């Protein structure tokens, strides 16, 4: 009869309402479209099937059009630049297009028509034609990254290009950039950079000590390791030869604000001035420690602790050094700089 609803039979399945059926139909259609798009992208050169046989090597000068493996990088949001060929490898930068998600571009290392390495937040990729890093006479691939912060974070990654891309160096995210140079004339390039482990530790970043460090390639373990003590004489003879983020006096170089205005609200206080004096004196003391001159460095830190009223200074410095990827204690063997932070 009209106006009297029928009770559903408990034994029969309930049908969704008309509106719900419409939404379900739309969702199913969308899923099918998404599946078809994924298959189209995969067929156009997406992440390779591990079971598939690799394709033959591309001929010299061929530009590969494989998309990055980064899942956050849709292929229609990046434009590939022409690749740089190194032997049978191609080094390529993919430029982020307007509307792309995240920050920075993508660097890829490609071989046999497939992407072997994909790195996000890239700003440059190059072949080290004039900067042989491991002394084998073949160029390596260098990728520089930047996260987009005011003074952080920069990174450098280096790869030996053989049958695989073998990592030689992966610096931790840092406020310091770096440059490669043959500092000792042995034909291999060292990395000159600085350690920002003390940034903000005792004072504002602008006055924080950033000791210079040198990394060198070691055949065993086949990677870059801290080697600053081996270059103490070079560092002493080149006191003003720094890197981006370093002012030549062992402190950060981003701010020229007068001492009395570098603390909260620009107000000068005894505590703020003492902290800044402590940081200014720490620069040379830490330079001595990093150069392997432990006795002179710790003696200077003891004097600073007395003069600036910081009895816990040595223990705090030791705690920071223990976490640094770049500090090499006397008698210690440098660990490979490969963790990238």
PDB file of C-alpha atoms in Angstrom, residues 130-137 181-190:
ATOM      1  CA  UNK A 130      89.155  17.615 -14.385  1.00  0.00           C
ATOM      2  CA  UNK A 131      88.790  16.362 -10.817  1.00  0.00           C
ATOM      3  CA  UNK A 132      89.632  12.665 -10.668  1.00  0.00           C
ATOM      4  CA  UNK A 133      88.691  11.723  -7.131  1.00  0.00           C
ATOM      5  CA  UNK A 134      90.047   8.208  -6.708  1.00  0.00           C
ATOM      6  CA  UNK A 135      93.090   8.286  -9.011  1.00  0.00           C
ATOM      7  CA  UNK A 136      91.859   5.635 -11.451  1.00  0.00           C
ATOM      8  CA  UNK A 137      91.982   7.995 -14.429  1.00  0.00           C
ATOM      9  CA  UNK A 181      90.934  20.625  -5.009  1.00  0.00           C
ATOM     10  CA  UNK A 182      94.196  18.698  -5.100  1.00  0.00           C
ATOM     11  CA  UNK A 183      95.684  20.129  -1.905  1.00  0.00           C
ATOM     12  CA  UNK A 184      98.786  17.911  -1.699  1.00  0.00           C
ATOM     13  CA  UNK A 185      99.646  17.471  -5.383  1.00  0.00           C
ATOM     14  CA  UNK A 186      99.133  13.697  -5.481  1.00  0.00           C
ATOM     15  CA  UNK A 187      96.786  13.846  -8.477  1.00  0.00           C
ATOM     16  CA  UNK A 188      93.670  13.125  -6.457  1.00  0.00           C
ATOM     17  CA  UNK A 189      91.175  15.747  -5.397  1.00  0.00           C
ATOM     18  CA  UNK A 190      90.334  16.376  -1.759  1.00  0.00           C
TER      19      UNK A 190
END
